[in-house]
Amino acid sequence: MALSQVQCLDDNHINLRTNESKPEFFYSEEQRLALETLIHDGQDAYEDYIQTNNIRSFLSDLELESILNTVEVYSPGSPDYNAELLGDSDGEEISLQYWPDRSDRSIPLLDIGWPDRASYRGVTRVQVYTQPPYEGQSHIKEVVRKMISQAQKVIAIVMDLFTDIDIFKDLLDASYKRKVSVYIMLETTGVKHFVRMHHRNLVDGKQVRSIRGAEFFSRSSKRVCGSQSQKFMFIDGDKAVSGSYSFTWSASRLDRNLITVLTGQAVDTFDSLFQDMYVMSNGVCLSKINLSSEPKPEFLPQAGPTLLPSATTALKLINPKYTLVSNCAFTTNGPVSDLTRAKNSTSKNLTEVIKQIKDTPLQFRSKHQVKRRSILIKINIKETARVRILSHLWRSWKQCMCLPVIKYIKRNYV
């Protein structure tokens, strides 16, 4: 019920006469009738009504468009207006009894934990942060992330739009690693964007709820719902953050925003406000949210892993002894050429094998390939030294054995 209707039930209440010039002026019967005309008959009838009754135009073009787009027929017996998003409506009929014995819906409980309300929370302290940062202050996103990382009991968030992946990751770490109770309450129109950004990490939606603004019901069984524009975060029962900052990438880098960090007794207001809003909120059923319009990523074909020779085969390919024993004829240049071919084939085979391993993408490399590469590098060093030793031994044998024989033949037969 509206406050004016509740006050009429009080016999001792006297309606003071106010006009538009007084700060106490809030309710206007003329404006209510003009809004009724707008909802029932449209914008043209609304303009005719305010001109006929000499009423100042109190709605801008943006407000007129918003109201006309959000008008919906109100029928208590029909399914809920947002049945696609909410999991609370189960198709049961709603009681039309004015004072029912039991509520038509169960009251949501803060079942994953909530700090006890203290009688006194301490001296109130306030700090203001801006975006862009002012006079060397910390960035507002840094302030929020630090408060989340320091939370020990509960984190309660009320936001119009929440798509920042960094802050959401911090909430996951707080929930799963530190066992902190996390509650998220979003404006109804922002739930779909939230789920689309974070649906890969959302398992259960019982901690995510939606809420809308105040409602206006007309005599023609139509209603208009406002938007949820409150933005605050309540932490551990003794800290709160409030301001114009939404948890989005653009709000932390492009938009100008301001947040106020409060501690002490002033936090008690946010405690009561969140609990009241939680009772009026609706649960979010993640399975009923349609994400079919989300574009699917295109997977490009990737080359599979190249089959490499085993370690035993690689040893045989680079070991020069398998090349040396294949030639039994020893000529003057035979062993040297064998050694040269062995050295060249060793370097070539080893280079090809290592190149194949390098060309293989990291995600396709197995631990055996990485180990094989390290083995081949070590073998390359050893075999290079071995080939050099064999070459040196052949030159020494040639000088010691071949030259005396040639001199003897020349001296006796030539």
Short mmCIF file of N, CA, C and O in Angstrom, two decimals, residues 125-140 143 240-244 257-263:
data_model
loop_
_atom_site.label_atom_id
_atom_site.label_comp_id
_atom_site.label_asym_id
_atom_site.label_seq_id
_atom_site.Cartn_x
_atom_site.Cartn_y
_atom_site.Cartn_z
N ARG A 125 33.05 6.19 9.73
CA ARG A 125 34.13 6.80 8.96
C ARG A 125 33.79 6.69 7.48
O ARG A 125 33.26 5.67 7.04
N VAL A 126 34.11 7.73 6.74
CA VAL A 126 33.73 7.81 5.33
C VAL A 126 34.95 8.17 4.50
O VAL A 126 35.73 9.05 4.88
N GLN A 127 35.11 7.47 3.37
CA GLN A 127 36.15 7.79 2.40
C GLN A 127 35.51 7.81 1.01
O GLN A 127 34.68 6.95 0.69
N VAL A 128 35.90 8.77 0.20
CA VAL A 128 35.34 8.96 -1.13
C VAL A 128 36.43 8.71 -2.18
O VAL A 128 37.54 9.23 -2.06
N TYR A 129 36.09 7.92 -3.19
CA TYR A 129 37.00 7.62 -4.30
C TYR A 129 36.29 7.95 -5.61
O TYR A 129 35.06 7.79 -5.72
N THR A 130 37.06 8.40 -6.57
CA THR A 130 36.48 8.82 -7.85
C THR A 130 37.16 8.08 -9.00
O THR A 130 38.24 7.50 -8.86
N GLN A 131 36.49 8.10 -10.12
CA GLN A 131 37.03 7.60 -11.39
C GLN A 131 36.86 8.70 -12.44
O GLN A 131 35.73 9.08 -12.73
N PRO A 132 37.96 9.23 -12.97
CA PRO A 132 39.38 8.89 -12.75
C PRO A 132 39.84 9.22 -11.33
O PRO A 132 39.23 10.09 -10.68
N PRO A 133 40.91 8.54 -10.86
CA PRO A 133 41.37 8.78 -9.48
C PRO A 133 41.76 10.24 -9.26
O PRO A 133 42.28 10.91 -10.15
N TYR A 134 41.51 10.70 -8.05
CA TYR A 134 41.74 12.10 -7.70
C TYR A 134 42.88 12.20 -6.69
O TYR A 134 42.85 11.55 -5.64
N GLU A 135 43.91 13.00 -7.04
CA GLU A 135 45.04 13.30 -6.15
C GLU A 135 45.73 12.04 -5.62
O GLU A 135 45.92 11.86 -4.42
N GLY A 136 46.06 11.13 -6.53
CA GLY A 136 46.84 9.96 -6.16
C GLY A 136 46.07 8.89 -5.40
O GLY A 136 46.69 7.98 -4.83
N GLN A 137 44.75 8.95 -5.39
CA GLN A 137 43.97 7.92 -4.71
C GLN A 137 43.98 6.61 -5.50
O GLN A 137 44.33 6.58 -6.68
N SER A 138 43.60 5.55 -4.83
CA SER A 138 43.49 4.26 -5.49
C SER A 138 42.31 4.26 -6.45
O SER A 138 41.33 4.98 -6.26
N HIS A 139 42.41 3.44 -7.47
CA HIS A 139 41.31 3.32 -8.43
C HIS A 139 40.11 2.65 -7.76
O HIS A 139 40.27 1.80 -6.89
N ILE A 140 38.90 3.02 -8.18
CA ILE A 140 37.71 2.51 -7.51
C ILE A 140 37.59 0.99 -7.68
O ILE A 140 37.14 0.29 -6.78
N VAL A 143 39.85 -0.56 -5.14
CA VAL A 143 39.26 -0.48 -3.80
C VAL A 143 38.24 -1.60 -3.60
O VAL A 143 38.23 -2.29 -2.57
N ALA A 240 30.75 -1.04 4.00
CA ALA A 240 29.81 -0.91 2.89
C ALA A 240 30.41 0.03 1.85
O ALA A 240 31.15 0.97 2.19
N VAL A 241 30.08 -0.23 0.60
CA VAL A 241 30.50 0.61 -0.53
C VAL A 241 29.26 0.98 -1.30
O VAL A 241 28.45 0.12 -1.66
N SER A 242 29.09 2.27 -1.58
CA SER A 242 27.92 2.74 -2.29
C SER A 242 28.32 3.88 -3.21
O SER A 242 29.26 4.63 -2.93
N GLY A 243 27.62 3.99 -4.34
CA GLY A 243 27.91 5.07 -5.28
C GLY A 243 27.32 4.81 -6.63
O GLY A 243 26.38 4.02 -6.79
N SER A 244 27.89 5.46 -7.64
CA SER A 244 27.38 5.35 -9.01
C SER A 244 28.10 4.29 -9.81
O SER A 244 27.77 4.08 -10.98
N ASN A 257 32.75 8.04 -12.35
CA ASN A 257 31.97 7.46 -11.26
C ASN A 257 32.55 7.89 -9.92
O ASN A 257 33.67 8.42 -9.84
N LEU A 258 31.77 7.62 -8.89
CA LEU A 258 32.15 7.97 -7.53
C LEU A 258 31.62 6.90 -6.59
O LEU A 258 30.48 6.44 -6.74
N ILE A 259 32.45 6.49 -5.64
CA ILE A 259 32.01 5.55 -4.60
C ILE A 259 32.35 6.11 -3.23
O ILE A 259 33.29 6.89 -3.07
N THR A 260 31.57 5.69 -2.25
CA THR A 260 31.79 6.08 -0.86
C THR A 260 31.95 4.82 -0.02
O THR A 260 31.09 3.95 -0.05
N VAL A 261 33.06 4.73 0.69
CA VAL A 261 33.34 3.59 1.56
C VAL A 261 33.01 4.00 2.99
O VAL A 261 33.55 4.98 3.51
N LEU A 262 32.10 3.24 3.62
CA LEU A 262 31.64 3.56 4.97
C LEU A 262 31.97 2.42 5.91
O LEU A 262 31.85 1.24 5.56
N THR A 263 32.33 2.78 7.12
CA THR A 263 32.52 1.83 8.21
C THR A 263 31.87 2.41 9.47
O THR A 263 31.71 3.62 9.59
#
